[in-house]
mmCIF file of C-alpha atoms in Angstrom:
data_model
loop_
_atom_site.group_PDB
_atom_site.id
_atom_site.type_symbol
_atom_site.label_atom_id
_atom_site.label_comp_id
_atom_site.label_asym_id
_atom_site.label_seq_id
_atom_site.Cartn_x
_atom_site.Cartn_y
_atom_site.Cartn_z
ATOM 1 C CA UNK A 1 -2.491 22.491 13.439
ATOM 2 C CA UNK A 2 1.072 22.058 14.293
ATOM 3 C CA UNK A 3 3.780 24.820 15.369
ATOM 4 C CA UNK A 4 6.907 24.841 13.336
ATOM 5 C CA UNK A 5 8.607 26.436 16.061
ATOM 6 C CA UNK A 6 8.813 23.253 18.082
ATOM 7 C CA UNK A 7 9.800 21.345 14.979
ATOM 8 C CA UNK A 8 13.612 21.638 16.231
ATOM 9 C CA UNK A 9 13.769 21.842 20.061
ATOM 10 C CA UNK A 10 15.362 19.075 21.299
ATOM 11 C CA UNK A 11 15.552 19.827 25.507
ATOM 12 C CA UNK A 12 13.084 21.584 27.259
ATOM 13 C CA UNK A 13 13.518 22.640 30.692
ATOM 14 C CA UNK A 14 11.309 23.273 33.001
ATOM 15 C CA UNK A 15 9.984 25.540 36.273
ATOM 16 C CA UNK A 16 8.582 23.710 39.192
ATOM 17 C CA UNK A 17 6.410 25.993 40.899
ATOM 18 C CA UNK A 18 3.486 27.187 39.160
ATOM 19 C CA UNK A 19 4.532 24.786 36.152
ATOM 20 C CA UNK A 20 4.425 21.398 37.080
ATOM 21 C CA UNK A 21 2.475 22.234 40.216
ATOM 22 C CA UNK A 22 -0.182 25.109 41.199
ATOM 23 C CA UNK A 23 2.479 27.408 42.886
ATOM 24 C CA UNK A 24 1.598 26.384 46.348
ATOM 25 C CA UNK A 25 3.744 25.669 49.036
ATOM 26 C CA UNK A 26 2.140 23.512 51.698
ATOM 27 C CA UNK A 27 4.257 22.248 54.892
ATOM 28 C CA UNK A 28 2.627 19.213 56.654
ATOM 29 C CA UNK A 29 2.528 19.588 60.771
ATOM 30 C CA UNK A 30 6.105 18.409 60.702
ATOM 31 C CA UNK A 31 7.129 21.293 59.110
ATOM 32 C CA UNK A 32 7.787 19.412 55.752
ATOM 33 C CA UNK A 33 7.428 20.787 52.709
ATOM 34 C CA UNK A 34 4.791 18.867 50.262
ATOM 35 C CA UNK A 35 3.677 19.869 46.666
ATOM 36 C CA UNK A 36 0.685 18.201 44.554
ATOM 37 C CA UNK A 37 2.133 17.312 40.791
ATOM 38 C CA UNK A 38 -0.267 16.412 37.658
ATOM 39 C CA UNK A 39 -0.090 12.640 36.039
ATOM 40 C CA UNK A 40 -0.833 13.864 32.745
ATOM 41 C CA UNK A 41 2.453 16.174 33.184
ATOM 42 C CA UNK A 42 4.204 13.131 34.048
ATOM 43 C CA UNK A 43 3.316 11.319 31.651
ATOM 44 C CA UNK A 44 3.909 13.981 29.070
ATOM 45 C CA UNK A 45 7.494 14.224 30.190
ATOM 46 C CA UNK A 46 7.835 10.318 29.960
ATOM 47 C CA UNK A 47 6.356 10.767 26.423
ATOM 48 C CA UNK A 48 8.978 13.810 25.655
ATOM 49 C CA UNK A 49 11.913 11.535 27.046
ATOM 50 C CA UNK A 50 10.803 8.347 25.121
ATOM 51 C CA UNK A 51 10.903 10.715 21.996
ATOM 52 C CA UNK A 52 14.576 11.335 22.626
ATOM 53 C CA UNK A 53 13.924 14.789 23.664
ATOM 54 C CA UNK A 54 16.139 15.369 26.902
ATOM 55 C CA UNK A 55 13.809 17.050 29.903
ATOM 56 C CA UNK A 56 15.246 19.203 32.640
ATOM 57 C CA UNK A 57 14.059 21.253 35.794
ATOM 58 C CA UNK A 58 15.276 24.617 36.642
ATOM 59 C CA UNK A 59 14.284 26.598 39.976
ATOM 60 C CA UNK A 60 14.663 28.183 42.592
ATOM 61 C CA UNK A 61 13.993 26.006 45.388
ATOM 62 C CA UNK A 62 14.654 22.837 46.902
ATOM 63 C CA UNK A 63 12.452 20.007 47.976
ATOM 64 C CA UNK A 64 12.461 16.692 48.701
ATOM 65 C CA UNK A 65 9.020 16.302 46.865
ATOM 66 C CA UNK A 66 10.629 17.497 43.901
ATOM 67 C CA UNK A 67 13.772 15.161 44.710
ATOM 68 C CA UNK A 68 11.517 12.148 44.163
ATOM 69 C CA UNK A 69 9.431 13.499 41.680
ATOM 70 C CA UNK A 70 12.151 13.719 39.321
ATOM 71 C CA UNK A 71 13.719 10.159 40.418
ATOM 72 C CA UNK A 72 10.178 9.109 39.791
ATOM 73 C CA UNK A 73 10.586 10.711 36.184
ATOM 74 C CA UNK A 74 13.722 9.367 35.483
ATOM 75 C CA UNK A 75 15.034 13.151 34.992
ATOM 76 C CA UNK A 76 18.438 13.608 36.048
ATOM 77 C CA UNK A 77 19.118 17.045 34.221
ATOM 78 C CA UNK A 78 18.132 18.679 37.839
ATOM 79 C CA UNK A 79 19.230 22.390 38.706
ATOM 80 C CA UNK A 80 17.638 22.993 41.942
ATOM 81 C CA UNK A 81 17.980 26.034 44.575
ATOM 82 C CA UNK A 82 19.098 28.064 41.571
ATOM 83 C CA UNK A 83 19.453 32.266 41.622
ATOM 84 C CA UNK A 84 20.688 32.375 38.491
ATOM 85 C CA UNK A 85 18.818 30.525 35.926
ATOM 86 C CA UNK A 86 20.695 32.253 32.843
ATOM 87 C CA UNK A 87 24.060 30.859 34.480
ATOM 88 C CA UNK A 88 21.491 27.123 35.047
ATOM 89 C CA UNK A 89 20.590 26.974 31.173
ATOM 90 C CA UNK A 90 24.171 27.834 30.408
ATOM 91 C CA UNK A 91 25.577 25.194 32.396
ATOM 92 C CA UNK A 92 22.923 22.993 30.582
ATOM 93 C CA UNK A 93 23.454 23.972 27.470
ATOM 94 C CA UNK A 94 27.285 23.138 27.872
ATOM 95 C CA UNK A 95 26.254 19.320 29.336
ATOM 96 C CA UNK A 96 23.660 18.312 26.528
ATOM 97 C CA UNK A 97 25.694 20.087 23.489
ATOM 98 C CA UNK A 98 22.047 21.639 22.774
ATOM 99 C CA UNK A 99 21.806 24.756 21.274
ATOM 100 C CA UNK A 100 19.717 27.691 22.879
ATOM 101 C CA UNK A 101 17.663 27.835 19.574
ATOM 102 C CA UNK A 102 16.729 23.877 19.860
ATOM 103 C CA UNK A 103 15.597 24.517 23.573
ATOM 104 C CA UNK A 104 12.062 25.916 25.207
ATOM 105 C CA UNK A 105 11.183 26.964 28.587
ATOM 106 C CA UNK A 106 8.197 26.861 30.334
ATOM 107 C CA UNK A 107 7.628 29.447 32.912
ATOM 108 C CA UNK A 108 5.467 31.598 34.864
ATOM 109 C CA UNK A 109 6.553 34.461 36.601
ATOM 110 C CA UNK A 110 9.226 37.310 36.886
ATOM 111 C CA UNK A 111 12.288 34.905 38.032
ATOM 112 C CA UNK A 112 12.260 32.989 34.737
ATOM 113 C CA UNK A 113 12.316 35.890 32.284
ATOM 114 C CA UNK A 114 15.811 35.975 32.272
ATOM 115 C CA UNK A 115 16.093 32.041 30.852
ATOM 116 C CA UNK A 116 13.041 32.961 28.399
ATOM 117 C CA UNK A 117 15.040 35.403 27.045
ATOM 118 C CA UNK A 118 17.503 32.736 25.910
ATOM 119 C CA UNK A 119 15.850 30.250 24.440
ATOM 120 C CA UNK A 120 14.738 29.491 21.390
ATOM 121 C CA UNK A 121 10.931 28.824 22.761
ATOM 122 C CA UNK A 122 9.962 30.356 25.790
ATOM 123 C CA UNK A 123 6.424 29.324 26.792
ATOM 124 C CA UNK A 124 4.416 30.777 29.609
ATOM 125 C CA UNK A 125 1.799 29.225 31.357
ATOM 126 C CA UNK A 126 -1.868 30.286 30.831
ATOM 127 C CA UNK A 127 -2.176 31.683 34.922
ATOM 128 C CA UNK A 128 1.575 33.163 34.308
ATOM 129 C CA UNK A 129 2.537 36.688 35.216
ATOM 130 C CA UNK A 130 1.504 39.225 32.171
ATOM 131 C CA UNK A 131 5.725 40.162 31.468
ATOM 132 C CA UNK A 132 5.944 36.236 31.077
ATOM 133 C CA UNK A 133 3.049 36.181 28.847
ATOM 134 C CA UNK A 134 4.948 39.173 27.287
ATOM 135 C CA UNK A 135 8.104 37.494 26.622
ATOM 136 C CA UNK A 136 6.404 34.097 25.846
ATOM 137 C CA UNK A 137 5.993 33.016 21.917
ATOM 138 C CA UNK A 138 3.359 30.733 23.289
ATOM 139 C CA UNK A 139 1.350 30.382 26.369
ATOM 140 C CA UNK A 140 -0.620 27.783 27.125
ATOM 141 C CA UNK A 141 -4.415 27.326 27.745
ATOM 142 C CA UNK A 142 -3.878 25.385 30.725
ATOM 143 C CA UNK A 143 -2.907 26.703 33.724
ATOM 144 C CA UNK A 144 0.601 25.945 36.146
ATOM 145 C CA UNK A 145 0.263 22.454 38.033
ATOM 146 C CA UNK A 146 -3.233 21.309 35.793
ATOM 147 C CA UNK A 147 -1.464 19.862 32.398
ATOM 148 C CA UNK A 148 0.292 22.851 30.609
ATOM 149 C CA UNK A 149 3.516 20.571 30.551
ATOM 150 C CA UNK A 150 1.490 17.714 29.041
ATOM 151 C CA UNK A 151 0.397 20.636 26.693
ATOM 152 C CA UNK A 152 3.460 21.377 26.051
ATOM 153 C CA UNK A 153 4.695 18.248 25.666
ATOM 154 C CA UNK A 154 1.909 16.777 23.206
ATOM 155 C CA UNK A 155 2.409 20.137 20.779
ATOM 156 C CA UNK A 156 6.072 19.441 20.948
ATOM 157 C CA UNK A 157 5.303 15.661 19.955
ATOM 158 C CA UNK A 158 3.336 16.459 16.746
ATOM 159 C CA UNK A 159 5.576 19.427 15.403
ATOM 160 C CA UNK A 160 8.315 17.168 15.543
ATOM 161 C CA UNK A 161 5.993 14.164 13.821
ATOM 162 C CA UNK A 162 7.061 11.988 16.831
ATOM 163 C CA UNK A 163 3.073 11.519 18.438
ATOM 164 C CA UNK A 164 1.160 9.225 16.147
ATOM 165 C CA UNK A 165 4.438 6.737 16.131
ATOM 166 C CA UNK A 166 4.727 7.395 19.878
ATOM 167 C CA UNK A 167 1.019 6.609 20.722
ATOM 168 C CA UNK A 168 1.252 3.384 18.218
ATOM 169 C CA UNK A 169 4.529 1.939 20.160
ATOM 170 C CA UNK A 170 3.410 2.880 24.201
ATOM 171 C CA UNK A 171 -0.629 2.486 23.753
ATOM 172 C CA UNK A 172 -1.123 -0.139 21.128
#
């Protein structure tokens, strides 16, 4: 069964911590700050981008690890550091010429209700915080950092009709 509420989003932005990874913060003995991310979410997001829907990252803190991760990704719509996130998907919004109705967000605790209040899909996590949950039109059955992007991502694929011609053109 497909959602018709993905039918029309067209950018989807995305949390770091506790989305694409577990929500841990782990420093190595050199004080550097590492994080674990989830192939399948990577390769959901390569699936999303190949689709022609644009992929972005908004959060609230800064790492190298996520640096790379997104070279690695080929995203470039990259709002790191960020207090504001409202002010972040504004600033995106203005960039991409994407509505707030054609966008979702997938988040999973208190810092990203205000965003989820402005799109047109906000999606929680399954492990998110119960007022995410709350403001969430879907939440996912997996959980932050173990495939609720590629979740995400493959639901947002067959709404918009785009998997079946995806999986016949990158896994023939």
């Amino acid at each position: 069964m497909t959602d018709t509420r993905l039918k029309p989003i067209a950018l989807i932005l995305l949390d770091v911590d506790g989305v694409l990874t577990q929500g841990e913060v782990i420093y190595n003995d050199a004080g550097q700050e590492t994080k674990a991310f989830h192939v399948r979410d990577g390769l959901g997001i390569r699936m999303l981008l190949e689709a022609g829907i644009q992929v972005g990252i908004v959060t609230g803190r800064r790492s190298m690890a996520l640096v790379h991760r997104c070279r690695n990704l080929g995203l470039t719509l990259v709002r790191d550091g960020i207090r504001d996130k409202a002010a972040a998907l504004a600033d995106i919004l203005e960039e991409t010429g994407i509505a707030a109705a054609a966008t979702a967000f997938v988040g999973d605790d208190l810092p990203d209700l205000p965003i989820m209040r402005r799109v047109g899909v906000p999606i929680a996590v399954g492990d998110a915080h119960d007022l995410v949950k709350q403001a969430a039109v879907i939440t996912t059955r997996a959980k932050g950092g173990q495939g609720a992007v590629r979740e995400v991502s493959e639901r947002i694929l067959k709404a918009r009709g785009d998997w079946e011609p995806l999986l016949s053109r990158l896994f023939p």
